[in-house]
Coordinates of N, CA and C in Angstrom, one line a residue:
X1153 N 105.0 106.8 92.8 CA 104.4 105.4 92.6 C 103.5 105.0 93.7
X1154 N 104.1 104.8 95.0 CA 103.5 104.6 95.9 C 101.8 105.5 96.2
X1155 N 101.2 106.9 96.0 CA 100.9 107.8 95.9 C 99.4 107.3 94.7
X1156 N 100.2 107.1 93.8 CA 99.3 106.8 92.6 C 98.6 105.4 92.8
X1157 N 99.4 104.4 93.9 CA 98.9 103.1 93.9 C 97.9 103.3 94.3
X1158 N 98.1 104.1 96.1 CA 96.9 104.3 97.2 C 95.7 104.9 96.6
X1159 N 96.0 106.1 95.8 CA 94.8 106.3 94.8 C 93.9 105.5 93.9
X1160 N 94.6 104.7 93.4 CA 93.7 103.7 92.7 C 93.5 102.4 93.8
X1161 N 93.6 102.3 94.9 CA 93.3 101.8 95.7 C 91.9 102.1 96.1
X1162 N 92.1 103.6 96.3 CA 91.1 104.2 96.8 C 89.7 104.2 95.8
X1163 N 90.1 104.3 94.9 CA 89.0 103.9 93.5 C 88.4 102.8 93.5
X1164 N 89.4 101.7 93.1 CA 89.0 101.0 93.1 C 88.1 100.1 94.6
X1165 N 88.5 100.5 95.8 CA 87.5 100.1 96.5 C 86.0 100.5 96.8
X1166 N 86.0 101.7 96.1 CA 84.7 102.6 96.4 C 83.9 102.0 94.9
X1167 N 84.6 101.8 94.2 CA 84.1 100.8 92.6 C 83.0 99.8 93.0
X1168 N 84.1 98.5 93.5 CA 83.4 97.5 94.7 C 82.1 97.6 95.8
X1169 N 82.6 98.7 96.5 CA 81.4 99.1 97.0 C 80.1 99.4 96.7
X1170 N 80.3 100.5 96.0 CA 79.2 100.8 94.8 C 78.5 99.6 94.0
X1171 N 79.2 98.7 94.0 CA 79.0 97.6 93.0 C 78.4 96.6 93.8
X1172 N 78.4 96.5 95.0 CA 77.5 96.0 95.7 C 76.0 96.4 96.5
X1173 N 76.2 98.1 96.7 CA 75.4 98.9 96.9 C 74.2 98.7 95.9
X1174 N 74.9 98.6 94.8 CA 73.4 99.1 93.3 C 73.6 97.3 92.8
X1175 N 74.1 96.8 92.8 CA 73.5 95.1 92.3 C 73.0 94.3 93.2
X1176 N 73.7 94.4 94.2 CA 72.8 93.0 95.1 C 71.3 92.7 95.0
X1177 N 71.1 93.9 95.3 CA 69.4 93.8 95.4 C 69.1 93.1 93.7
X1178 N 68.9 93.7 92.9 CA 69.0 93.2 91.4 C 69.2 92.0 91.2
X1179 N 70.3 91.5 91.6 CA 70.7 89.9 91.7 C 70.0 88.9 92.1
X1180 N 69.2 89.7 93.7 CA 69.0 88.8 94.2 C 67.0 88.7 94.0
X1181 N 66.8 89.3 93.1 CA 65.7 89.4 92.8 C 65.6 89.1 91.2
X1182 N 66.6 89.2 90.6 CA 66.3 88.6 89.1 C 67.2 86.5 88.8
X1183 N 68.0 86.8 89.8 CA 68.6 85.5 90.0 C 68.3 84.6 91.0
X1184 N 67.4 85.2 92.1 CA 67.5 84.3 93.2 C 66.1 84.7 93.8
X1185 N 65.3 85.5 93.1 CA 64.1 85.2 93.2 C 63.7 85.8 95.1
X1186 N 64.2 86.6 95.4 CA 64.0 87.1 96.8 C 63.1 88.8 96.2
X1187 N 62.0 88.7 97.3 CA 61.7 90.2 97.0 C 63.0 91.7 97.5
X1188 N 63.0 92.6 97.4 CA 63.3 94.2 97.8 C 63.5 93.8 99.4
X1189 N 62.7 93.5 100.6 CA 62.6 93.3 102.0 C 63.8 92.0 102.2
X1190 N 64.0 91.1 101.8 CA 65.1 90.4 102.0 C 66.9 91.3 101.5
X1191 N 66.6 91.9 100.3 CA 68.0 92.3 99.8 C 68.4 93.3 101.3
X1192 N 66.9 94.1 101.5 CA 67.4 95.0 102.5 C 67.9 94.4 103.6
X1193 N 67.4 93.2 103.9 CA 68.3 92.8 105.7 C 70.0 92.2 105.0
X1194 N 69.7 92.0 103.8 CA 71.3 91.7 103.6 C 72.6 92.6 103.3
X1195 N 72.0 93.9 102.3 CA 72.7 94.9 103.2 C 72.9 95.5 104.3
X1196 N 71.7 94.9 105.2 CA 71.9 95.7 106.6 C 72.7 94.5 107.3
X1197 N 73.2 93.3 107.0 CA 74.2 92.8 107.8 C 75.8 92.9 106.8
X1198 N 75.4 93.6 106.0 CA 76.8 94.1 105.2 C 77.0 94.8 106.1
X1199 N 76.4 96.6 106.2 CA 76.7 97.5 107.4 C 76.9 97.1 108.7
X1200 N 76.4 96.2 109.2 CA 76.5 96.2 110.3 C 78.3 95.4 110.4
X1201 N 78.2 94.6 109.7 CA 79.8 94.1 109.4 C 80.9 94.4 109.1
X1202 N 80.8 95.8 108.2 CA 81.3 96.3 107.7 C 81.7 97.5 109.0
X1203 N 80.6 97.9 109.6 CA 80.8 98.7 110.6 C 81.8 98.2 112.0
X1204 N 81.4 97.0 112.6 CA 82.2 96.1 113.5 C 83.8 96.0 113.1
X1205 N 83.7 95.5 112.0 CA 85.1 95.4 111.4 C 86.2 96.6 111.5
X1206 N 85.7 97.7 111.8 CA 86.5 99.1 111.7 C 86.4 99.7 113.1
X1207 N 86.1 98.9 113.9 CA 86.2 99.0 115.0 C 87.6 99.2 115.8
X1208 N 88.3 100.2 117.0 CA 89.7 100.5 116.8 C 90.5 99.5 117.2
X1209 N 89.8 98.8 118.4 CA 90.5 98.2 119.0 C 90.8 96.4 118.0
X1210 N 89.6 96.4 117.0 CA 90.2 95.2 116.2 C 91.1 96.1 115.2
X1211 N 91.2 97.2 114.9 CA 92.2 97.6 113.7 C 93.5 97.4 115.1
X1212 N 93.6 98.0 115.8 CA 95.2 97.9 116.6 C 95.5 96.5 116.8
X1213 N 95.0 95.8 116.7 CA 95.1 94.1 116.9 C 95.6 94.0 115.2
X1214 N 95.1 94.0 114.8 CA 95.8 93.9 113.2 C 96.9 94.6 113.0
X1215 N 97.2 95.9 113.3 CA 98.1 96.5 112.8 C 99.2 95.7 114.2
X1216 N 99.2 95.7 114.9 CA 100.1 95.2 115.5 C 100.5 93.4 114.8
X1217 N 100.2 93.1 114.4 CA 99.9 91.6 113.7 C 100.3 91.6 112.6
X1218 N 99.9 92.4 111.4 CA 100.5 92.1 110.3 C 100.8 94.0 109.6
X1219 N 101.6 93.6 108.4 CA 102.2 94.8 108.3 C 100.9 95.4 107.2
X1220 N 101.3 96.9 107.2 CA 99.9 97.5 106.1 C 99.9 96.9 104.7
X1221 N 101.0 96.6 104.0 CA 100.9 95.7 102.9 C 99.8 94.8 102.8
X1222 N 100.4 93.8 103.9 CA 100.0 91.9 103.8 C 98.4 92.5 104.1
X1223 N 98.1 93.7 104.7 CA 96.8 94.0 105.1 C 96.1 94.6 103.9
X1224 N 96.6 94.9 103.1 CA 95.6 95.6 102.0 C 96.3 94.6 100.8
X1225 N 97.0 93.9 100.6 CA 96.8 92.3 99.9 C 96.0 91.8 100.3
X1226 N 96.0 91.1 101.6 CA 94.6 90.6 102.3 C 93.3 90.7 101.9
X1227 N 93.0 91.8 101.9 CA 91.8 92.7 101.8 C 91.1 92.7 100.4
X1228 N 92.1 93.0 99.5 CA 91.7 93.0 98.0 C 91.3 91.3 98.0
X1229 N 92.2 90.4 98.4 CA 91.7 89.3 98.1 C 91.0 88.5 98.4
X1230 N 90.7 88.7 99.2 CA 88.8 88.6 99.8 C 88.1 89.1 99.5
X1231 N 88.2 90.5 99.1 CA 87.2 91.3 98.2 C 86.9 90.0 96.9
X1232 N 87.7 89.9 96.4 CA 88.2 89.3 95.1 C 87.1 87.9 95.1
X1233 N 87.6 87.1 96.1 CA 87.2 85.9 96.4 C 85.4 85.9 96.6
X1234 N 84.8 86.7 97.7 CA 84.0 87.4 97.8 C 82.9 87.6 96.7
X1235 N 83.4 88.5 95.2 CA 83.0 88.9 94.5 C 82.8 87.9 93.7
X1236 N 83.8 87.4 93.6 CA 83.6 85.7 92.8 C 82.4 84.9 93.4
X1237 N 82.4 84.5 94.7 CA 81.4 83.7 95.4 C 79.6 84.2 94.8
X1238 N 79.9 85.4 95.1 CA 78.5 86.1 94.7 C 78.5 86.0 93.4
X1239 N 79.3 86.0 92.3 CA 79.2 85.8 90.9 C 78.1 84.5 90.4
X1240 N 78.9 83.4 91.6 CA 78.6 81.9 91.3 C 77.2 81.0 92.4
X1241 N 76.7 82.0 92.9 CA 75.9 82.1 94.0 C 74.9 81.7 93.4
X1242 N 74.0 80.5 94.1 CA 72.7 79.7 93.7 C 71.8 79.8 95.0
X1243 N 72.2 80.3 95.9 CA 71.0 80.2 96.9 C 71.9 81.7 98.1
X1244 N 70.3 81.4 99.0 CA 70.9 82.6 100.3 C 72.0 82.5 100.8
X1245 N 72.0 81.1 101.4 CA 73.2 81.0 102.3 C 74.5 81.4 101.7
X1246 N 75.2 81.3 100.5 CA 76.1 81.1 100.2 C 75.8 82.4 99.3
X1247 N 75.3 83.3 99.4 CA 75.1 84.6 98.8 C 75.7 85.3 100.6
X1248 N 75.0 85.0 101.3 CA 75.3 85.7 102.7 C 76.8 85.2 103.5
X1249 N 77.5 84.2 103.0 CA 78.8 83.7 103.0 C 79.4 84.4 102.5
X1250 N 79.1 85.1 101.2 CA 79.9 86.2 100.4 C 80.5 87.7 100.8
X1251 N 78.7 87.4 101.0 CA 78.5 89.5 101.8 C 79.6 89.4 102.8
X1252 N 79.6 88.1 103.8 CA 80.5 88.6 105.2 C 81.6 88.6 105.1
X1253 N 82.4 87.8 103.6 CA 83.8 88.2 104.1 C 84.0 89.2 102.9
X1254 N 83.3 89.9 102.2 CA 83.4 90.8 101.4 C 83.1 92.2 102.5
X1255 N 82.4 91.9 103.4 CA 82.5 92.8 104.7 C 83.4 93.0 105.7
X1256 N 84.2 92.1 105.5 CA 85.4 92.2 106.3 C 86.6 92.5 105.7
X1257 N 86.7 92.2 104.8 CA 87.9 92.8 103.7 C 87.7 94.4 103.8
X1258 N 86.4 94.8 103.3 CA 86.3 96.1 103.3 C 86.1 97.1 104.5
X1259 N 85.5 96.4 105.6 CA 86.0 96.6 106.5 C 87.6 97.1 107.1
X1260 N 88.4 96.2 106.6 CA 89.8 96.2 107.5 C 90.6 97.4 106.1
X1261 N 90.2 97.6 105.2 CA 90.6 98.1 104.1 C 90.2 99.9 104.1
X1262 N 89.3 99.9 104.3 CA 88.8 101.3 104.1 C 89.5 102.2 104.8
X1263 N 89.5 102.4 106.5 CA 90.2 103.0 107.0 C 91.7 102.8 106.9
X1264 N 92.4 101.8 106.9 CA 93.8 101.6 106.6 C 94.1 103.0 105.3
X1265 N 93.2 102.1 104.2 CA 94.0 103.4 102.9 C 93.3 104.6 103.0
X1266 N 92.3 105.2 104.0 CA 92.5 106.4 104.1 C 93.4 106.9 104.7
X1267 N 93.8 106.4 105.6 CA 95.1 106.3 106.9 C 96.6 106.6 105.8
X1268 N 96.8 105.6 104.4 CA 98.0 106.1 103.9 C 97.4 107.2 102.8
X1269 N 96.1 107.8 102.7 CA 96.3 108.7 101.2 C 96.7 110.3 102.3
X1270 N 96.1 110.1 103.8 CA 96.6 111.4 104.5 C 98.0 111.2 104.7
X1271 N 98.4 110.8 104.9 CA 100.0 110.5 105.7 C 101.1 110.2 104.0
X1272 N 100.5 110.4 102.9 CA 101.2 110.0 102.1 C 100.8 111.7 101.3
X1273 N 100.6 112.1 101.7 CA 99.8 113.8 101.3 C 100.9 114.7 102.0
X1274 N 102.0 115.0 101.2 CA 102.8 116.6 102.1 C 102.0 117.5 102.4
X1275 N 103.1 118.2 103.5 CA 102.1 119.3 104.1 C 101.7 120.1 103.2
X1276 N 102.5 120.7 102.5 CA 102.1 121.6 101.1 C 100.9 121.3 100.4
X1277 N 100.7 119.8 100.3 CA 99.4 119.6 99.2 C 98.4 118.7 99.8
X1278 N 98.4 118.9 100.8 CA 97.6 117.8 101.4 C 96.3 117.8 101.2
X1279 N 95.5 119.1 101.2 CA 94.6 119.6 100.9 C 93.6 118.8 99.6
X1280 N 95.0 119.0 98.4 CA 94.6 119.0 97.2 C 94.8 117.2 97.2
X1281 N 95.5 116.8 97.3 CA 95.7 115.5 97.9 C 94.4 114.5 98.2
X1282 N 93.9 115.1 99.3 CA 92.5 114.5 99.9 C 91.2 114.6 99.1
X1283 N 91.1 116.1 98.8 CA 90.5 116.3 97.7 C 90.5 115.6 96.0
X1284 N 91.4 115.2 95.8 CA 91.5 114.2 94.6 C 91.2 113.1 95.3
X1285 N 91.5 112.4 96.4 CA 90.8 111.2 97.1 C 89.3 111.2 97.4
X1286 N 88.6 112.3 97.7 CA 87.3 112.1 98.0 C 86.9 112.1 96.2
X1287 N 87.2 112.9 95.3 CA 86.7 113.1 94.0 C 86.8 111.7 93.5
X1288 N 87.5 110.8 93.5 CA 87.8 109.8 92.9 C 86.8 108.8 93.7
X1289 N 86.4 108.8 95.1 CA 85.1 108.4 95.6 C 84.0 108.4 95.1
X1290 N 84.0 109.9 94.8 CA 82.4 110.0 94.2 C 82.3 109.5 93.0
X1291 N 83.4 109.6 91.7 CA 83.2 109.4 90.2 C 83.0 107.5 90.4
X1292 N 83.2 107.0 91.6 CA 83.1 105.8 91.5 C 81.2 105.5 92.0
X1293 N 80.7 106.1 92.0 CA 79.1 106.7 91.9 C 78.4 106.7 90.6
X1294 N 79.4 106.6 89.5 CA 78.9 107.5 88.4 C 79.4 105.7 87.5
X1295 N 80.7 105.6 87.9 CA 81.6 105.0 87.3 C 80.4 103.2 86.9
X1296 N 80.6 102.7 88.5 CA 80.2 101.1 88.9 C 78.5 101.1 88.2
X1297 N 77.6 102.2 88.2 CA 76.0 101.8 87.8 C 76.1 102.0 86.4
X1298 N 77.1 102.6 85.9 CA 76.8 102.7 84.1 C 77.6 101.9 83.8
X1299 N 78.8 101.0 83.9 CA 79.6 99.8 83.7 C 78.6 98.5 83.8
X1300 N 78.3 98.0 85.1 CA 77.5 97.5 85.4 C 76.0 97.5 84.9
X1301 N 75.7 98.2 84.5 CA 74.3 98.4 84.1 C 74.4 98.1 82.5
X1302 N 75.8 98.2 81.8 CA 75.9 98.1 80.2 C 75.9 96.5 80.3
X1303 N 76.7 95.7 81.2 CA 77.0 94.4 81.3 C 75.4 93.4 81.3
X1304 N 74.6 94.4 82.6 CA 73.4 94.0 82.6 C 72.1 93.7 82.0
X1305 N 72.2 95.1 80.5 CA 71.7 95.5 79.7 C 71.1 94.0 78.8
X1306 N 72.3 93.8 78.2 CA 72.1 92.6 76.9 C 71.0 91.2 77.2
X1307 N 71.8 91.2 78.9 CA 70.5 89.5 79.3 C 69.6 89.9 79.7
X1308 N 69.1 91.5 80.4 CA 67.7 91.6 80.2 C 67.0 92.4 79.3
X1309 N 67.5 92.7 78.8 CA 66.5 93.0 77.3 C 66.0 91.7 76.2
X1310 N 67.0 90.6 76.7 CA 66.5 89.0 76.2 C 67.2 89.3 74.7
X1311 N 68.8 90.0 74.7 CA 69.3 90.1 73.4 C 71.1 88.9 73.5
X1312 N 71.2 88.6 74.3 CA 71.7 87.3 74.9 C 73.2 87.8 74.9
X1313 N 73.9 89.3 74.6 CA 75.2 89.3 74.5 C 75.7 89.9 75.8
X1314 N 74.6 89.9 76.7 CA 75.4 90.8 78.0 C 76.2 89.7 79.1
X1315 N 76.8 90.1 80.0 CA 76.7 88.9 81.1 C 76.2 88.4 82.3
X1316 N 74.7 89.5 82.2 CA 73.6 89.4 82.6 C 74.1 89.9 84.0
X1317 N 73.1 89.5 85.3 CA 73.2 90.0 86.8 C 74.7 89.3 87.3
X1318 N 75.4 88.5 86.6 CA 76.3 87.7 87.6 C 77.5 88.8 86.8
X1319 N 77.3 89.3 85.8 CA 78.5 90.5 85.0 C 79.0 91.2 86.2
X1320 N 78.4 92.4 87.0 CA 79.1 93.1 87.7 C 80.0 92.4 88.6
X1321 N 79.6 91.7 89.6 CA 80.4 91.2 90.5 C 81.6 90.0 90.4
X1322 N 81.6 89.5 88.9 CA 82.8 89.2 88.3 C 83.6 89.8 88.1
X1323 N 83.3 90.4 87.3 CA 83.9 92.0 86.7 C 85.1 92.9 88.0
X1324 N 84.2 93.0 89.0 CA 84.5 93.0 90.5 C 85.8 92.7 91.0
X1325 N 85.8 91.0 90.8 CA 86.2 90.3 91.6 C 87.7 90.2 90.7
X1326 N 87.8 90.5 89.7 CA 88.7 90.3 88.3 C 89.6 91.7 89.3
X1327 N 89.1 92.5 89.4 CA 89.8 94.4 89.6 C 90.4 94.6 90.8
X1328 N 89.7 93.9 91.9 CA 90.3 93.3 93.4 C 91.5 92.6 93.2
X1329 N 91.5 91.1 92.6 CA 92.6 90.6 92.2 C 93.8 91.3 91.9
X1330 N 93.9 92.3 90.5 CA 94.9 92.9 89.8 C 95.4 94.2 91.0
X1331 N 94.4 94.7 91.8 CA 95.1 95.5 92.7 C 95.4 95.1 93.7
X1332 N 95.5 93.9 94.5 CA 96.0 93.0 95.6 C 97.4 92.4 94.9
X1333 N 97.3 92.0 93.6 CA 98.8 91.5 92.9 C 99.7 92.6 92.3
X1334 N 99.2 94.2 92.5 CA 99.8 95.3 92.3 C 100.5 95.8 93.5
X1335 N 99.7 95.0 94.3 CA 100.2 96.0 95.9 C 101.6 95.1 95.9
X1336 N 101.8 93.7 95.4 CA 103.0 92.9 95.7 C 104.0 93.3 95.4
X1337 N 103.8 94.1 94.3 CA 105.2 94.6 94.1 C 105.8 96.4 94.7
X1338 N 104.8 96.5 95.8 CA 105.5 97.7 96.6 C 105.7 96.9 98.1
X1339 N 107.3 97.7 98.1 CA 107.9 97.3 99.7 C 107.2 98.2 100.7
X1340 N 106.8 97.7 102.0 CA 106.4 98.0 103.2 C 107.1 99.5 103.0
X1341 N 108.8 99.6 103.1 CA 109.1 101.0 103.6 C 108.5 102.1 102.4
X1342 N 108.2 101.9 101.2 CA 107.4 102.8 100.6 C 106.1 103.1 100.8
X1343 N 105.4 102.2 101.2 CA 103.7 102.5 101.6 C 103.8 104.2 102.1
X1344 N 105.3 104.5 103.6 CA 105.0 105.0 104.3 C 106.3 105.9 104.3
X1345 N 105.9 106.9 103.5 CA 107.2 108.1 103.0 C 108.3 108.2 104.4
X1346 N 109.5 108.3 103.9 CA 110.3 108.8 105.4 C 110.4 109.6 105.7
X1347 N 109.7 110.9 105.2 CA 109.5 111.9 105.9 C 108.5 112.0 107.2
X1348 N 107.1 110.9 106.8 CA 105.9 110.9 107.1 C 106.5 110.2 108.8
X1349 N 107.4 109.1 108.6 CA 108.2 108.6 109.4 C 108.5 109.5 110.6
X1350 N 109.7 110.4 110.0 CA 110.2 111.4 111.0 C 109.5 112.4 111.5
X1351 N 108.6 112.9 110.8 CA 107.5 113.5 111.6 C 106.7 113.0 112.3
X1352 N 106.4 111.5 112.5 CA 106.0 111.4 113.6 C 107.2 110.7 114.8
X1353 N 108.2 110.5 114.5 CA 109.2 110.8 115.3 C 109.3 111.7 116.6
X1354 N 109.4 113.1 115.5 CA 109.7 114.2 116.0 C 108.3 114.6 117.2
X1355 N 107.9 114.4 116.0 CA 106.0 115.1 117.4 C 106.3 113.8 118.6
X1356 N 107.0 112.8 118.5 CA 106.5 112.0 119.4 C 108.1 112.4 120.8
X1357 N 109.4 112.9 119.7 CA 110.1 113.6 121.0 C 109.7 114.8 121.8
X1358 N 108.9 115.3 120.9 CA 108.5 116.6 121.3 C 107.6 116.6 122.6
X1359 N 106.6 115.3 122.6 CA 105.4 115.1 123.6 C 106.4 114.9 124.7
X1360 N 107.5 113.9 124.6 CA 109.0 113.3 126.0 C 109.5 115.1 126.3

């Protein structure tokens, strides 16, 4: 269970991602009237936030602070919140209020759940393990621009049944939610197998 969660964790945040990668710009050019050269400085203070955020010495400050749960509940729900803001967004400012804490959720998120899909991987299958993790990365490539793009379809073709530019990042914000309220029902000691435990136990009597 635990295993299958982090996996669709793992999905689902690269969904989001993607989902901001290929709409913002669109959004903010069919809703908010900005050319191509603005969307670009607003993904480049996504990256650069998103980059900061994963920073080690702020991840050890966190992990000492709250447990990996409350941290990837956290995280979905700012995603969440985030995705919503941008849904309901009427101007820059409050479009760029979005980005940053949708950059910091994902930020504090990314590395954490690659952190449990390796350590939650036996040694026997780890391989295959990781490899289903990066695959489920990429289908989320394939997955967020033809979902998103169907929702998009209906309000610009001027056939009125889609839910136009604000569809994806609702849609979004809806998927974050249900996997932030999915994580509540796993206990801390399952995130982190007891074997995964004692092995680093042991390497750590071994180094004494």
């Amino acid at each position: 269970m635990p295993s299958f969660l982090v996996l669709c964790a793992r999905f689902v945040l690269g969904l989001l991602l993607t989902t901001l990668e290929s709409f913002l710009g669109l959004f903010m050019l069919h809703e908010l009237g900005y050319p191509a050269t603005m969307s670009g400085l607003v993904l480049t203070l996504f990256a650069t936030l998103f980059s900061l955020t994963q920073a080690p010495t702020l991840l050890l400050k966190m992990a000492r602070t709250f447990t990996e749960k409350q941290v990837i509940i956290g995280g979905f729900i700012a995603l969440s919140v985030s995705m919503f803001m941008w849904s309901q967004c009427r101007s820059l400012r409050s479009l760029l209020v979005a980005v940053s804490i949708f950059s910091l959720g994902a930020g504090f998120l990314n590395p954490l759940v690659s952190s449990l899909v390796s350590r939650l991987a036996g040694p026997t299958d780890k391989g295959g393990f990781l490899g289903l993790s990066a695959s489920l990365g990429s289908v989320t490539r394939i997955v967020a621009p033809l979902l998103g793009g169907y929702m998009v379809e209906g309000d610009a073709m001027g056939q009125g049944w889609g839910p136009g530019y604000r569809g994806p990042p609702l849609a979004a914000a809806a998927l974050a939610m249900v996997m932030g309220a999915a994580f509540c029902l796993v206990s801390d000691s399952t995130l982190v197998p007891r074997s995964a435990k004692n092995g680093g136990n042991k390497s750590q009597g071994s180094r004494e």
